[in-house]
Tab-separated table of C-alpha atoms in Angstrom:
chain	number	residue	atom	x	y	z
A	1	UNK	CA	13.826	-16.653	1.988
A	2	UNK	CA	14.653	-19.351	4.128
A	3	UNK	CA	14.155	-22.961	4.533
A	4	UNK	CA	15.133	-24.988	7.758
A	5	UNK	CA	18.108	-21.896	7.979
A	6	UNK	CA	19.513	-23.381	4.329
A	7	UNK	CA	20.072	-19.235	3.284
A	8	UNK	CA	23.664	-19.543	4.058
A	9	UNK	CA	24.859	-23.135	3.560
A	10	UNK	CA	23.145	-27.007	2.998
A	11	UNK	CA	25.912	-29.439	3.977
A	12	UNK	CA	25.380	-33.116	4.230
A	13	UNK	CA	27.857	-36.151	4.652
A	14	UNK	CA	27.156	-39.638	5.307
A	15	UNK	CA	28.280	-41.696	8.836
A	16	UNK	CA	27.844	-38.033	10.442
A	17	UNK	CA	24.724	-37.617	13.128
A	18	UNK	CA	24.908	-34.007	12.829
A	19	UNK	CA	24.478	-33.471	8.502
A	20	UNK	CA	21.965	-35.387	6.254
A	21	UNK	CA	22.228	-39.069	5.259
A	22	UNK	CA	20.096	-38.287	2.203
A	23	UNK	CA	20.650	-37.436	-1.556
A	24	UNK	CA	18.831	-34.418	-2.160
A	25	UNK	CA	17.571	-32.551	-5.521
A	26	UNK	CA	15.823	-29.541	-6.234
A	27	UNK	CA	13.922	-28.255	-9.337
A	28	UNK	CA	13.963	-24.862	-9.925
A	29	UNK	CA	10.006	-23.338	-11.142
A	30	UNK	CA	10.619	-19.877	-10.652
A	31	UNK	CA	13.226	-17.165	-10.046
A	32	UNK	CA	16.989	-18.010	-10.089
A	33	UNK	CA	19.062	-20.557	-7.652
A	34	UNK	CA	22.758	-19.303	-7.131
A	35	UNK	CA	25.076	-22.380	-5.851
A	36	UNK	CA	29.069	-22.672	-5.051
A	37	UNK	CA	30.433	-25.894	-4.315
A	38	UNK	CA	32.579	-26.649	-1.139
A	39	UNK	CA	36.237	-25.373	-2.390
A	40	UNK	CA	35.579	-23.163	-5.255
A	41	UNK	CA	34.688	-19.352	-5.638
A	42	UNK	CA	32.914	-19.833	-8.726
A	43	UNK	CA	29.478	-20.022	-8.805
A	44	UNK	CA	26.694	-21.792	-10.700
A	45	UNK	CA	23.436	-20.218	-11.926
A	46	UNK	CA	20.742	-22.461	-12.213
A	47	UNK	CA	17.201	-21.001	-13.889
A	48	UNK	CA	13.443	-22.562	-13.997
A	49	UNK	CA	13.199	-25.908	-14.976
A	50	UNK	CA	16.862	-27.239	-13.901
A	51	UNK	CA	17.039	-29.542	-11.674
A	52	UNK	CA	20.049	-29.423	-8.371
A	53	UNK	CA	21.173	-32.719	-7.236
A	54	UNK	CA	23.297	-32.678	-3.774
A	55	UNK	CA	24.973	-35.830	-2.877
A	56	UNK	CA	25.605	-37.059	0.512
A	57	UNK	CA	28.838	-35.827	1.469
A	58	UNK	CA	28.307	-32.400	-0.644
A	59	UNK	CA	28.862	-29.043	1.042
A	60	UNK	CA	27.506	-25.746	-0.469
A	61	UNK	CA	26.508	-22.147	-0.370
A	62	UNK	CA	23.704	-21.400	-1.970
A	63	UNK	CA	21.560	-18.058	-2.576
A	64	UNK	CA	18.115	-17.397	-3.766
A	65	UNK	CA	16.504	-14.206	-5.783
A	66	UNK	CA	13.220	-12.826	-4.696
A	67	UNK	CA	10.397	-14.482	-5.710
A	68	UNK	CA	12.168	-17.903	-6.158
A	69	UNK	CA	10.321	-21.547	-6.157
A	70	UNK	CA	11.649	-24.964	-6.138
A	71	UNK	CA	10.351	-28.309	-5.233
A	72	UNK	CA	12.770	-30.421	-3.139
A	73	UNK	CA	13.062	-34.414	-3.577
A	74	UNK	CA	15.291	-36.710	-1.140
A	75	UNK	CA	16.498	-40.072	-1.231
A	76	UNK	CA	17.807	-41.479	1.674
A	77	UNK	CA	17.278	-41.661	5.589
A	78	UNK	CA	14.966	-38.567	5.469
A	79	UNK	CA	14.478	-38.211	9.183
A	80	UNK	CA	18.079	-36.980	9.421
A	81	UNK	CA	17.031	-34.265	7.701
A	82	UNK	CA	14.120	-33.319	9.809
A	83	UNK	CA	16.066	-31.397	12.999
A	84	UNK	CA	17.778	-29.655	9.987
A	85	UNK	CA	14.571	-28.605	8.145
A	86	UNK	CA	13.129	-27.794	11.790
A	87	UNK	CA	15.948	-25.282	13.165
A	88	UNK	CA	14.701	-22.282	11.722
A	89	UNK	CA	11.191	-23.111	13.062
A	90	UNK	CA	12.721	-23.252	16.721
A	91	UNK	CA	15.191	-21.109	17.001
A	92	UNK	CA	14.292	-18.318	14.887
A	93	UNK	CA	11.330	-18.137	13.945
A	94	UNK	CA	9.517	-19.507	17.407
A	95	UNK	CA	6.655	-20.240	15.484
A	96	UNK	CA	5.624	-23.393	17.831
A	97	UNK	CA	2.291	-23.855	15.746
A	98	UNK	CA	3.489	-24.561	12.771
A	99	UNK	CA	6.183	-27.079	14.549
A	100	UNK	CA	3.115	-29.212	16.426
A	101	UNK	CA	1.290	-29.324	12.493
A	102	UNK	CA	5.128	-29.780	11.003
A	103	UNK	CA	5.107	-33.252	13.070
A	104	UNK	CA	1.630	-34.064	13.071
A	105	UNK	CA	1.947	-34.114	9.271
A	106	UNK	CA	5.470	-35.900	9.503
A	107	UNK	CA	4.434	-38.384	12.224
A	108	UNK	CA	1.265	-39.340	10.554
A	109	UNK	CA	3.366	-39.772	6.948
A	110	UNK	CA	5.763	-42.368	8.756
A	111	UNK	CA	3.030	-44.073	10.158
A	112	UNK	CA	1.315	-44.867	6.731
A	113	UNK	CA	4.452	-45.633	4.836
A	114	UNK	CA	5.472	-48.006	8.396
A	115	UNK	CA	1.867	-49.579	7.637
A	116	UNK	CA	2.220	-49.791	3.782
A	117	UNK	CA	5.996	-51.269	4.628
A	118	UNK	CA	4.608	-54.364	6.999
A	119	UNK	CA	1.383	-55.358	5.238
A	120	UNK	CA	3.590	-56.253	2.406
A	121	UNK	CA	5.127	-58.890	5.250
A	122	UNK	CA	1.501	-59.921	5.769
A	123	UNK	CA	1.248	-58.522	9.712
């Protein structure tokens, strides 16, 4: 399985325009979630219902078994992670479809929460 190309390795740092300026966390539902941080060859197993948090500036390898599920939250400037989460869909993948509905979906999302954000000003 693979998401944006994470299979072999989510990295993010802050003040970096290449790597994620967002505090991520994932929940595992199903299957297992195999993680080892930047540094170390030990690994972490994390099981359904744990919950993953990755910090800016946290580098890891990560692995999934078959059948695995997890729902992803992120705090932060999110649309540094969106040529990230889009790589796989370009490069490998070439599945151009799914990229227009990707950023229809995305686009329309920043346009609400842009509206939401200035009708609190009163504009």
């Amino acid at each position: 399985m693979q998401e944006g190309g994470w299979a072999p390795c989510a990295c993010s740092m802050p003040r970096s325009p290449s790597r994620y300026w967002a505090d991520i966390s994932d929940t595992v539902i199903s299957g297992t979630f195999r993680q080892w941080k930047e540094g170390t060859t030990r690994s972490e197993i994390y099981y359904p219902g744990d919950t993953i948090v990755h910090q800016a500036g946290e580098a890891t390898s990560v692995q999934w078994s078959a059948g695995t599920w997890m729902v992803e939250y992120g705090r932060g400037f999110i649309p540094s992670t969106l040529a990230f989460a889009l790589a796989d869909t370009l490069f490998s993948t070439q599945d151009f479809v799914t990229l227009f509905y990707t950023l229809r979906v995305y686009a329309k999302g920043l346009l609400l929460e842009a509206n939401a954000f200035f009708s609190t000003f009163g504009c």
